[in-house]
Amino acid sequence: MANNVAASEKYRMCYKKTGDMAYISQLDLQRLFQRAFRRAGIRLAHTHGFNPHPKLAFSMPVPIFVESEAEYLDFSIEGSHDDATMQQLLQPCLPEGIFVVGITKLLPNSLSLSKLISNARYEAYFSGAGIDPALADAEYESASLIYTKEGKKGKPDKQIDLKASARFVDFNVSNGDLVTTFVLPMSSASYINPSAFTQALQENLSCLGAVELGGIRKVSVMSSLD
Amino acid sequence: MRQIDKKKLANLLKKSEKPARYTGGEPNSIKGRDAQVNFALAFPDTYEIGMSHLGLRILYGLINSIDGAGAQRVFTPLTDMISLMRQEGVELFSLEERAPIGDFDIVGFSIPYELALTNVLEMLELASIPLKSKDRGANHPIIIAGGVCTYNPLPFEEFFDIIFVGEAEEGIVALVELLKASKESGQAKAGFLSKAAGIRGVYVPSLGGQLVSRAFVEDMDNAYFPSSFVVPLIEIIHDRASVEIMRGCARGCRFCQSGFIYRPLRPKSLDTIKRQADAILASTGYSEISLASLSSTDCPGVDEAISYLREEHGAGMKVALPSLRMDSYSLALSRDTSTQRSMLLTFAPEAGSQRMRDIINKNLTEEQILSTLREAFNSGTTKIKLYFMIGLPFETDEDVAEIASLVQKINLLYLKERTAKKPLALSVSVSCFIPKVHTPFQYFPFEDPTALARRQELLRSLIGKKAKLSCHPIGASMLEAAIARGGRQTAEAIFNAHKLGCLFDSWPEKLDLGKWEEAFAQAGLDLREEAQKQYTPGEALPWDFIQTGVSNGFFALEAKRAASGQTTVNCFEGCSGCGISPGGRDCYGK
Ligand code: SF4
């Protein structure tokens, strides 16, 4: 059976999803990458079986409307390419807003993205707020951020204490905007949606209630090994 | 060009249901062309529907390939976005540059069906462009209509400055070049329009009284075809590559408008098909391709094209073949396009009784239907979809009941011939016949709606659980019939319907027939009477000034043959003298 195991190599890509690309869903993104690989002439390895599909494994995606500087994708290709050429081939086939930061070859026993990535750091911008960050800090200290997650398939709703889940929250001013930086868990079991978190901030911190949310951006991810 | 206020737009997008419909930026879309002639390519339906239209994709590539011209797309925003735009005071804008549509030199609408006309008016209004041609000035864009509906432009001509009748590959280039020259020489709009009227296929309603010959492409191998398609970021209706392998149809089904307005049959050569398919697949990364035409299996190179695509692009390449006839050759080809036995086979017998199939000139016998299905069942097919029409000229309830008998025979045949374990999944789709201009059936009325309702009911009771039956809504079909053969007065009804808030009328859940009846009444017309208009074969018709090359004498003769159940041969078997070419001399297959 040895000759049945096709020579396929596994890679990890880090890419940005910014600008208008924040408007497309994870499903759209999967299609986008499959076609981009085809256009670039890079043959993705496929699963075997009745309905073969390309071997792509994404890190937990950012929700629609959230931009990201740190998205990851593991993929396997048939044959081999050098990492730098692959990046050069792929980038022109991607739309504006999807930018390949880097591609590296994975060792056979590398941890999967879902096992590796434990937390993500986000920034939320409140445009032209003119709010004293110290006031936001103080309000945050005394606020309680409870988020009700709708139970799926008849299961009861879940109350999640967002404040206890957040690893880090900070308020700052940059270019006249108020910027909130926060770190939320990424593992599928304890994942917190950054849009839900930002909404909870706006609902519970009176200084943010009336200002306009400019956008949310995922800045980096952290590994459980750190 | 101006651009829509970025901040306002970002706000709208955040609130809209699917923002990626409005942002463009897809791979292969062409951004930022500073053009002498800015052409807004407008499609009066959603992004998902418009982007699935091959015609639009051809025009996008074509116009962008003209030196000094740039095409940008715009679709009908969904109702949520429309209200947001009105609230925020944002004008209709293009996907590529987010430029206001009112700033373009030309706005060209491709009108795919009559029920999209209120969307056209809504889009003009959102662009702050006066709806009627006579109310527009020198600073407004030139508004053009194209697409199949233009073969009877009367019901909407007052909204347009130019109506382009026929195949646009050559005429659009001529129009754009003419406008470029006019702009350079500072010529006024009126001068441009009267010169434009000299281009084949161009009808300028404000000039009146012209005979207009449809434009058509003689040499399909040398006709423009894009080497790349915009690849949508969101899912659309037909999200795949597509190559037109042939234009025209040799069959002559008497109800079918496409069968006459695209005459004669013009297949592309195998080399052209291969070259165009390779280019589209390479530039898009699609893994599915449709070989488009009105009757796929009549295209001489189709079998070789299929095997080529599968060999060249790997077994993962799906090849879709629409419009299959019911014969073993079609079956063999469709089998070749899918390795999966669970594939759905789709056929259109159109009528249940042999009498009706002869009247419509389908040239298909029950024996052919059943033997094709026998062969399919023998090789494991379990899913069949059949298309029928009711309300055809000379039809009786007995003819309709024969649809149900055919369904019964197919069920029995399956039990006898099947090789698969699964039960047969048979779906039957029944539409209402709509008389269309430039066909032998243009003289006949739309059937009485109560008779149609009775026949649909009859089918429901006779078919029961023997098939999954879906019947098209009668009201929408009646409205389409009323507009399709409408006159100038109909334009007022469409205008009124727009004022009453009609929009997305081709969507069953959105169509408000009551409002349309009111709109017709306000224009002094009765919707139902309009749909049921009748003409005597041979008499002069209001849309005769649009000339397809098929003679009125031929249409009248075909209508008379239908009345006596006489069939007419297809163009492969012999020329029946439709008028396109003397004795079929220059027609393919003759
Ligand atoms: S002229 Fe004859 S062969 Fe040509 S399209 Fe007409 S009927 Fe067919």
PDB file of N, CA, C and O in Angstrom, chain A residues 20-25 27-29 31-32 34-40 43 50-51 64-65 93-96 127 212-215, chain B residues 7 10-11 13-16 19-20 23-28 31 98 231-235 239 282-287 313 317 340:
ATOM      1  N   ASP A  20     -12.651  45.368   2.379  1.00  0.00           N
ATOM      2  CA  ASP A  20     -13.941  44.783   1.987  1.00  0.00           C
ATOM      3  C   ASP A  20     -14.011  43.280   2.228  1.00  0.00           C
ATOM      4  O   ASP A  20     -15.092  42.698   2.231  1.00  0.00           O
ATOM      5  N   MET A  21     -12.871  42.656   2.392  1.00  0.00           N
ATOM      6  CA  MET A  21     -12.888  41.212   2.613  1.00  0.00           C
ATOM      7  C   MET A  21     -13.479  40.858   3.986  1.00  0.00           C
ATOM      8  O   MET A  21     -13.787  39.709   4.256  1.00  0.00           O
ATOM      9  N   ALA A  22     -13.637  41.883   4.832  1.00  0.00           N
ATOM     10  CA  ALA A  22     -14.311  41.634   6.113  1.00  0.00           C
ATOM     11  C   ALA A  22     -15.780  41.291   5.885  1.00  0.00           C
ATOM     12  O   ALA A  22     -16.451  40.787   6.775  1.00  0.00           O
ATOM     13  N   TYR A  23     -16.282  41.565   4.680  1.00  0.00           N
ATOM     14  CA  TYR A  23     -17.707  41.316   4.413  1.00  0.00           C
ATOM     15  C   TYR A  23     -17.998  39.908   3.938  1.00  0.00           C
ATOM     16  O   TYR A  23     -19.146  39.568   3.707  1.00  0.00           O
ATOM     17  N   ILE A  24     -16.960  39.113   3.709  1.00  0.00           N
ATOM     18  CA  ILE A  24     -17.267  37.771   3.191  1.00  0.00           C
ATOM     19  C   ILE A  24     -17.155  36.726   4.296  1.00  0.00           C
ATOM     20  O   ILE A  24     -16.380  36.865   5.241  1.00  0.00           O
ATOM     21  N   SER A  25     -17.946  35.684   4.147  1.00  0.00           N
ATOM     22  CA  SER A  25     -18.056  34.674   5.201  1.00  0.00           C
ATOM     23  C   SER A  25     -16.952  33.628   5.059  1.00  0.00           C
ATOM     24  O   SER A  25     -16.214  33.601   4.085  1.00  0.00           O
ATOM     25  N   LEU A  27     -17.365  30.497   4.478  1.00  0.00           N
ATOM     26  CA  LEU A  27     -17.658  29.632   3.339  1.00  0.00           C
ATOM     27  C   LEU A  27     -17.160  30.268   2.040  1.00  0.00           C
ATOM     28  O   LEU A  27     -16.579  29.611   1.187  1.00  0.00           O
ATOM     29  N   ASP A  28     -17.399  31.578   1.923  1.00  0.00           N
ATOM     30  CA  ASP A  28     -16.914  32.322   0.754  1.00  0.00           C
ATOM     31  C   ASP A  28     -15.398  32.230   0.671  1.00  0.00           C
ATOM     32  O   ASP A  28     -14.832  32.082  -0.411  1.00  0.00           O
ATOM     33  N   LEU A  29     -14.765  32.315   1.823  1.00  0.00           N
ATOM     34  CA  LEU A  29     -13.313  32.314   1.889  1.00  0.00           C
ATOM     35  C   LEU A  29     -12.734  30.967   1.459  1.00  0.00           C
ATOM     36  O   LEU A  29     -11.713  30.905   0.775  1.00  0.00           O
ATOM     37  N   ARG A  31     -14.086  28.889  -0.698  1.00  0.00           N
ATOM     38  CA  ARG A  31     -14.195  28.853  -2.159  1.00  0.00           C
ATOM     39  C   ARG A  31     -13.117  29.716  -2.794  1.00  0.00           C
ATOM     40  O   ARG A  31     -12.467  29.326  -3.753  1.00  0.00           O
ATOM     41  N   LEU A  32     -12.949  30.898  -2.211  1.00  0.00           N
ATOM     42  CA  LEU A  32     -11.965  31.850  -2.737  1.00  0.00           C
ATOM     43  C   LEU A  32     -10.572  31.227  -2.780  1.00  0.00           C
ATOM     44  O   LEU A  32      -9.872  31.308  -3.786  1.00  0.00           O
ATOM     45  N   GLN A  34      -9.743  27.958  -2.686  1.00  0.00           N
ATOM     46  CA  GLN A  34      -9.669  26.821  -3.607  1.00  0.00           C
ATOM     47  C   GLN A  34      -9.427  27.296  -5.030  1.00  0.00           C
ATOM     48  O   GLN A  34      -8.604  26.757  -5.756  1.00  0.00           O
ATOM     49  N   ARG A  35     -10.185  28.340  -5.422  1.00  0.00           N
ATOM     50  CA  ARG A  35     -10.037  28.851  -6.794  1.00  0.00           C
ATOM     51  C   ARG A  35      -8.711  29.564  -6.983  1.00  0.00           C
ATOM     52  O   ARG A  35      -8.101  29.471  -8.046  1.00  0.00           O
ATOM     53  N   ALA A  36      -8.261  30.260  -5.953  1.00  0.00           N
ATOM     54  CA  ALA A  36      -6.981  30.971  -6.065  1.00  0.00           C
ATOM     55  C   ALA A  36      -5.856  29.964  -6.263  1.00  0.00           C
ATOM     56  O   ALA A  36      -4.963  30.175  -7.089  1.00  0.00           O
ATOM     57  N   PHE A  37      -5.896  28.859  -5.532  1.00  0.00           N
ATOM     58  CA  PHE A  37      -4.868  27.826  -5.707  1.00  0.00           C
ATOM     59  C   PHE A  37      -4.895  27.291  -7.134  1.00  0.00           C
ATOM     60  O   PHE A  37      -3.867  27.086  -7.755  1.00  0.00           O
ATOM     61  N   ARG A  38      -6.100  27.076  -7.651  1.00  0.00           N
ATOM     62  CA  ARG A  38      -6.201  26.547  -9.024  1.00  0.00           C
ATOM     63  C   ARG A  38      -5.630  27.544 -10.024  1.00  0.00           C
ATOM     64  O   ARG A  38      -4.924  27.170 -10.949  1.00  0.00           O
ATOM     65  N   ARG A  39      -6.002  28.824  -9.832  1.00  0.00           N
ATOM     66  CA  ARG A  39      -5.487  29.843 -10.759  1.00  0.00           C
ATOM     67  C   ARG A  39      -3.968  29.928 -10.680  1.00  0.00           C
ATOM     68  O   ARG A  39      -3.297  30.147 -11.672  1.00  0.00           O
ATOM     69  N   ALA A  40      -3.442  29.760  -9.470  1.00  0.00           N
ATOM     70  CA  ALA A  40      -1.999  29.873  -9.278  1.00  0.00           C
ATOM     71  C   ALA A  40      -1.265  28.642  -9.798  1.00  0.00           C
ATOM     72  O   ALA A  40      -0.044  28.617  -9.855  1.00  0.00           O
ATOM     73  N   ARG A  43      -1.532  22.589  -7.057  1.00  0.00           N
ATOM     74  CA  ARG A  43      -2.533  21.520  -6.922  1.00  0.00           C
ATOM     75  C   ARG A  43      -2.687  21.128  -5.465  1.00  0.00           C
ATOM     76  O   ARG A  43      -1.764  20.597  -4.858  1.00  0.00           O
ATOM     77  N   PHE A  50     -15.656   9.030  -1.794  1.00  0.00           N
ATOM     78  CA  PHE A  50     -16.711   9.218  -2.782  1.00  0.00           C
ATOM     79  C   PHE A  50     -16.778  10.665  -3.263  1.00  0.00           C
ATOM     80  O   PHE A  50     -17.002  10.953  -4.420  1.00  0.00           O
ATOM     81  N   ASN A  51     -16.595  11.591  -2.323  1.00  0.00           N
ATOM     82  CA  ASN A  51     -16.720  13.004  -2.658  1.00  0.00           C
ATOM     83  C   ASN A  51     -15.453  13.754  -2.217  1.00  0.00           C
ATOM     84  O   ASN A  51     -15.451  14.419  -1.198  1.00  0.00           O
ATOM     85  N   ILE A  64     -17.960  37.915  10.374  1.00  0.00           N
ATOM     86  CA  ILE A  64     -18.138  38.906   9.314  1.00  0.00           C
ATOM     87  C   ILE A  64     -18.108  40.305   9.949  1.00  0.00           C
ATOM     88  O   ILE A  64     -18.515  40.480  11.100  1.00  0.00           O
ATOM     89  N   PHE A  65     -17.560  41.272   9.247  1.00  0.00           N
ATOM     90  CA  PHE A  65     -17.361  42.671   9.671  1.00  0.00           C
ATOM     91  C   PHE A  65     -16.098  42.874  10.516  1.00  0.00           C
ATOM     92  O   PHE A  65     -15.744  43.997  10.829  1.00  0.00           O
ATOM     93  N   CYS A  93      -3.278  36.061  -7.328  1.00  0.00           N
ATOM     94  CA  CYS A  93      -4.564  35.416  -7.576  1.00  0.00           C
ATOM     95  C   CYS A  93      -5.565  35.735  -6.478  1.00  0.00           C
ATOM     96  O   CYS A  93      -6.692  35.227  -6.496  1.00  0.00           O
ATOM     97  N   LEU A  94      -5.163  36.529  -5.507  1.00  0.00           N
ATOM     98  CA  LEU A  94      -6.060  36.836  -4.394  1.00  0.00           C
ATOM     99  C   LEU A  94      -6.585  38.258  -4.523  1.00  0.00           C
ATOM    100  O   LEU A  94      -5.905  39.142  -5.037  1.00  0.00           O
ATOM    101  N   PRO A  95      -7.819  38.488  -4.077  1.00  0.00           N
ATOM    102  CA  PRO A  95      -8.378  39.838  -4.189  1.00  0.00           C
ATOM    103  C   PRO A  95      -7.723  40.794  -3.201  1.00  0.00           C
ATOM    104  O   PRO A  95      -7.102  40.367  -2.227  1.00  0.00           O
ATOM    105  N   GLU A  96      -7.883  42.083  -3.488  1.00  0.00           N
ATOM    106  CA  GLU A  96      -7.375  43.109  -2.592  1.00  0.00           C
ATOM    107  C   GLU A  96      -8.011  42.902  -1.218  1.00  0.00           C
ATOM    108  O   GLU A  96      -9.217  42.709  -1.115  1.00  0.00           O
ATOM    109  N   SER A 127     -14.815  55.741  16.742  1.00  0.00           N
ATOM    110  CA  SER A 127     -14.295  56.876  15.985  1.00  0.00           C
ATOM    111  C   SER A 127     -14.583  58.209  16.655  1.00  0.00           C
ATOM    112  O   SER A 127     -15.679  58.460  17.141  1.00  0.00           O
ATOM    113  N   GLU A 212     -19.830  55.906  17.996  1.00  0.00           N
ATOM    114  CA  GLU A 212     -19.961  54.979  16.878  1.00  0.00           C
ATOM    115  C   GLU A 212     -18.781  54.025  16.826  1.00  0.00           C
ATOM    116  O   GLU A 212     -17.634  54.442  16.936  1.00  0.00           O
ATOM    117  N   LEU A 213     -19.087  52.747  16.634  1.00  0.00           N
ATOM    118  CA  LEU A 213     -18.027  51.755  16.495  1.00  0.00           C
ATOM    119  C   LEU A 213     -17.432  51.864  15.100  1.00  0.00           C
ATOM    120  O   LEU A 213     -18.124  51.725  14.100  1.00  0.00           O
ATOM    121  N   GLY A 214     -16.145  52.139  15.029  1.00  0.00           N
ATOM    122  CA  GLY A 214     -15.490  52.278  13.720  1.00  0.00           C
ATOM    123  C   GLY A 214     -15.134  50.943  13.113  1.00  0.00           C
ATOM    124  O   GLY A 214     -15.150  50.789  11.894  1.00  0.00           O
ATOM    125  N   GLY A 215     -14.828  49.969  13.944  1.00  0.00           N
ATOM    126  CA  GLY A 215     -14.456  48.663  13.412  1.00  0.00           C
ATOM    127  C   GLY A 215     -13.738  47.844  14.461  1.00  0.00           C
ATOM    128  O   GLY A 215     -13.321  48.358  15.501  1.00  0.00           O
TER     129      GLY A 215
ATOM    130  N   LYS B   7     -17.676  57.082   4.220  1.00  0.00           N
ATOM    131  CA  LYS B   7     -18.171  56.825   5.563  1.00  0.00           C
ATOM    132  C   LYS B   7     -19.638  56.420   5.540  1.00  0.00           C
ATOM    133  O   LYS B   7     -20.051  55.469   6.194  1.00  0.00           O
ATOM    134  N   ALA B  10     -19.832  52.881   4.230  1.00  0.00           N
ATOM    135  CA  ALA B  10     -19.438  51.878   5.216  1.00  0.00           C
ATOM    136  C   ALA B  10     -20.588  51.620   6.194  1.00  0.00           C
ATOM    137  O   ALA B  10     -20.860  50.483   6.585  1.00  0.00           O
ATOM    138  N   ASN B  11     -21.266  52.702   6.530  1.00  0.00           N
ATOM    139  CA  ASN B  11     -22.413  52.590   7.430  1.00  0.00           C
ATOM    140  C   ASN B  11     -23.530  51.749   6.851  1.00  0.00           C
ATOM    141  O   ASN B  11     -24.116  50.913   7.527  1.00  0.00           O
ATOM    142  N   LEU B  13     -23.249  49.534   4.450  1.00  0.00           N
ATOM    143  CA  LEU B  13     -22.820  48.152   4.261  1.00  0.00           C
ATOM    144  C   LEU B  13     -22.944  47.364   5.554  1.00  0.00           C
ATOM    145  O   LEU B  13     -23.347  46.211   5.567  1.00  0.00           O
ATOM    146  N   LYS B  14     -22.599  48.025   6.650  1.00  0.00           N
ATOM    147  CA  LYS B  14     -22.657  47.352   7.945  1.00  0.00           C
ATOM    148  C   LYS B  14     -24.081  46.922   8.279  1.00  0.00           C
ATOM    149  O   LYS B  14     -24.302  45.911   8.917  1.00  0.00           O
ATOM    150  N   LYS B  15     -25.041  47.716   7.805  1.00  0.00           N
ATOM    151  CA  LYS B  15     -26.426  47.416   8.152  1.00  0.00           C
ATOM    152  C   LYS B  15     -27.110  46.518   7.124  1.00  0.00           C
ATOM    153  O   LYS B  15     -28.180  46.007   7.366  1.00  0.00           O
ATOM    154  N   SER B  16     -26.497  46.371   5.933  1.00  0.00           N
ATOM    155  CA  SER B  16     -27.190  45.620   4.890  1.00  0.00           C
ATOM    156  C   SER B  16     -27.039  44.126   5.121  1.00  0.00           C
ATOM    157  O   SER B  16     -26.131  43.668   5.812  1.00  0.00           O
ATOM    158  N   PRO B  19     -23.355  42.588   2.541  1.00  0.00           N
ATOM    159  CA  PRO B  19     -22.620  43.722   1.974  1.00  0.00           C
ATOM    160  C   PRO B  19     -21.781  43.367   0.742  1.00  0.00           C
ATOM    161  O   PRO B  19     -21.601  44.214  -0.130  1.00  0.00           O
ATOM    162  N   ALA B  20     -21.301  42.128   0.655  1.00  0.00           N
ATOM    163  CA  ALA B  20     -20.406  41.788  -0.455  1.00  0.00           C
ATOM    164  C   ALA B  20     -21.116  41.862  -1.811  1.00  0.00           C
ATOM    165  O   ALA B  20     -20.474  41.803  -2.852  1.00  0.00           O
ATOM    166  N   THR B  23     -19.812  45.524  -2.991  1.00  0.00           N
ATOM    167  CA  THR B  23     -18.456  46.042  -2.839  1.00  0.00           C
ATOM    168  C   THR B  23     -17.507  45.716  -3.986  1.00  0.00           C
ATOM    169  O   THR B  23     -16.428  46.297  -4.072  1.00  0.00           O
ATOM    170  N   GLY B  24     -17.874  44.795  -4.870  1.00  0.00           N
ATOM    171  CA  GLY B  24     -16.974  44.458  -5.979  1.00  0.00           C
ATOM    172  C   GLY B  24     -15.660  43.901  -5.472  1.00  0.00           C
ATOM    173  O   GLY B  24     -15.635  43.201  -4.457  1.00  0.00           O
ATOM    174  N   GLY B  25     -14.574  44.218  -6.168  1.00  0.00           N
ATOM    175  CA  GLY B  25     -13.256  43.771  -5.724  1.00  0.00           C
ATOM    176  C   GLY B  25     -12.994  42.293  -5.941  1.00  0.00           C
ATOM    177  O   GLY B  25     -12.044  41.734  -5.400  1.00  0.00           O
ATOM    178  N   GLU B  26     -13.827  41.638  -6.750  1.00  0.00           N
ATOM    179  CA  GLU B  26     -13.629  40.213  -6.990  1.00  0.00           C
ATOM    180  C   GLU B  26     -12.417  40.008  -7.898  1.00  0.00           C
ATOM    181  O   GLU B  26     -12.071  40.873  -8.689  1.00  0.00           O
ATOM    182  N   PRO B  27     -11.805  38.786  -7.814  1.00  0.00           N
ATOM    183  CA  PRO B  27     -10.732  38.481  -8.757  1.00  0.00           C
ATOM    184  C   PRO B  27     -11.237  38.683 -10.196  1.00  0.00           C
ATOM    185  O   PRO B  27     -12.377  38.337 -10.514  1.00  0.00           O
ATOM    186  N   ASN B  28     -10.388  39.259 -11.024  1.00  0.00           N
ATOM    187  CA  ASN B  28     -10.663  39.552 -12.441  1.00  0.00           C
ATOM    188  C   ASN B  28     -11.612  40.723 -12.688  1.00  0.00           C
ATOM    189  O   ASN B  28     -11.941  41.020 -13.829  1.00  0.00           O
ATOM    190  N   LYS B  31     -10.721  47.413 -12.119  1.00  0.00           N
ATOM    191  CA  LYS B  31     -10.927  48.607 -11.306  1.00  0.00           C
ATOM    192  C   LYS B  31     -10.164  49.792 -11.865  1.00  0.00           C
ATOM    193  O   LYS B  31      -9.185  49.621 -12.576  1.00  0.00           O
ATOM    194  N   ARG B  98     -17.428  52.605  -7.149  1.00  0.00           N
ATOM    195  CA  ARG B  98     -18.413  53.227  -6.251  1.00  0.00           C
ATOM    196  C   ARG B  98     -18.752  54.637  -6.734  1.00  0.00           C
ATOM    197  O   ARG B  98     -18.838  55.582  -5.959  1.00  0.00           O
ATOM    198  N   VAL B 231     -14.727  36.448 -10.809  1.00  0.00           N
ATOM    199  CA  VAL B 231     -15.070  35.308  -9.956  1.00  0.00           C
ATOM    200  C   VAL B 231     -15.700  35.838  -8.666  1.00  0.00           C
ATOM    201  O   VAL B 231     -15.021  36.451  -7.840  1.00  0.00           O
ATOM    202  N   PRO B 232     -16.992  35.642  -8.502  1.00  0.00           N
ATOM    203  CA  PRO B 232     -17.681  36.230  -7.347  1.00  0.00           C
ATOM    204  C   PRO B 232     -17.115  35.727  -6.023  1.00  0.00           C
ATOM    205  O   PRO B 232     -16.637  34.598  -5.925  1.00  0.00           O
ATOM    206  N   LEU B 233     -17.187  36.587  -5.022  1.00  0.00           N
ATOM    207  CA  LEU B 233     -16.721  36.204  -3.692  1.00  0.00           C
ATOM    208  C   LEU B 233     -17.831  35.514  -2.922  1.00  0.00           C
ATOM    209  O   LEU B 233     -17.579  34.713  -2.031  1.00  0.00           O
ATOM    210  N   ILE B 234     -19.070  35.858  -3.252  1.00  0.00           N
ATOM    211  CA  ILE B 234     -20.186  35.201  -2.572  1.00  0.00           C
ATOM    212  C   ILE B 234     -20.832  34.228  -3.553  1.00  0.00           C
ATOM    213  O   ILE B 234     -20.596  34.308  -4.752  1.00  0.00           O
ATOM    214  N   GLU B 235     -21.640  33.333  -3.028  1.00  0.00           N
ATOM    215  CA  GLU B 235     -22.216  32.325  -3.885  1.00  0.00           C
ATOM    216  C   GLU B 235     -23.284  32.941  -4.783  1.00  0.00           C
ATOM    217  O   GLU B 235     -24.122  33.713  -4.326  1.00  0.00           O
ATOM    218  N   ASP B 239     -22.600  29.394 -10.293  1.00  0.00           N
ATOM    219  CA  ASP B 239     -21.245  29.783  -9.947  1.00  0.00           C
ATOM    220  C   ASP B 239     -20.278  28.838 -10.635  1.00  0.00           C
ATOM    221  O   ASP B 239     -19.755  27.911 -10.033  1.00  0.00           O
ATOM    222  N   ALA B 282      -8.545  28.481 -16.723  1.00  0.00           N
ATOM    223  CA  ALA B 282      -7.253  28.900 -16.171  1.00  0.00           C
ATOM    224  C   ALA B 282      -7.371  30.233 -15.438  1.00  0.00           C
ATOM    225  O   ALA B 282      -6.758  30.431 -14.396  1.00  0.00           O
ATOM    226  N   SER B 283      -8.171  31.144 -15.970  1.00  0.00           N
ATOM    227  CA  SER B 283      -8.203  32.473 -15.363  1.00  0.00           C
ATOM    228  C   SER B 283      -9.165  32.561 -14.175  1.00  0.00           C
ATOM    229  O   SER B 283      -9.086  33.492 -13.382  1.00  0.00           O
ATOM    230  N   THR B 284     -10.074  31.605 -14.046  1.00  0.00           N
ATOM    231  CA  THR B 284     -11.030  31.688 -12.938  1.00  0.00           C
ATOM    232  C   THR B 284     -10.744  30.697 -11.819  1.00  0.00           C
ATOM    233  O   THR B 284     -11.096  30.943 -10.673  1.00  0.00           O
ATOM    234  N   GLY B 285     -10.162  29.546 -12.160  1.00  0.00           N
ATOM    235  CA  GLY B 285      -9.970  28.520 -11.149  1.00  0.00           C
ATOM    236  C   GLY B 285     -11.250  27.750 -10.857  1.00  0.00           C
ATOM    237  O   GLY B 285     -11.335  27.017  -9.883  1.00  0.00           O
ATOM    238  N   TYR B 286     -12.246  27.910 -11.713  1.00  0.00           N
ATOM    239  CA  TYR B 286     -13.479  27.133 -11.530  1.00  0.00           C
ATOM    240  C   TYR B 286     -13.203  25.658 -11.767  1.00  0.00           C
ATOM    241  O   TYR B 286     -12.347  25.294 -12.584  1.00  0.00           O
ATOM    242  N   SER B 287     -13.985  24.790 -11.103  1.00  0.00           N
ATOM    243  CA  SER B 287     -13.840  23.365 -11.368  1.00  0.00           C
ATOM    244  C   SER B 287     -15.131  22.800 -11.951  1.00  0.00           C
ATOM    245  O   SER B 287     -15.389  21.617 -11.921  1.00  0.00           O
ATOM    246  N   HIS B 313      -8.424  18.587 -17.858  1.00  0.00           N
ATOM    247  CA  HIS B 313      -8.557  19.268 -16.576  1.00  0.00           C
ATOM    248  C   HIS B 313      -8.826  18.314 -15.415  1.00  0.00           C
ATOM    249  O   HIS B 313      -9.248  18.724 -14.347  1.00  0.00           O
ATOM    250  N   MET B 317     -13.163  17.723 -12.879  1.00  0.00           N
ATOM    251  CA  MET B 317     -13.839  18.764 -13.637  1.00  0.00           C
ATOM    252  C   MET B 317     -15.278  18.337 -13.957  1.00  0.00           C
ATOM    253  O   MET B 317     -15.513  17.311 -14.581  1.00  0.00           O
ATOM    254  N   GLN B 340     -21.284  10.179 -11.408  1.00  0.00           N
ATOM    255  CA  GLN B 340     -22.197   9.827 -10.324  1.00  0.00           C
ATOM    256  C   GLN B 340     -23.519   9.323 -10.862  1.00  0.00           C
ATOM    257  O   GLN B 340     -24.180   9.982 -11.644  1.00  0.00           O
TER     258      GLN B 340
END
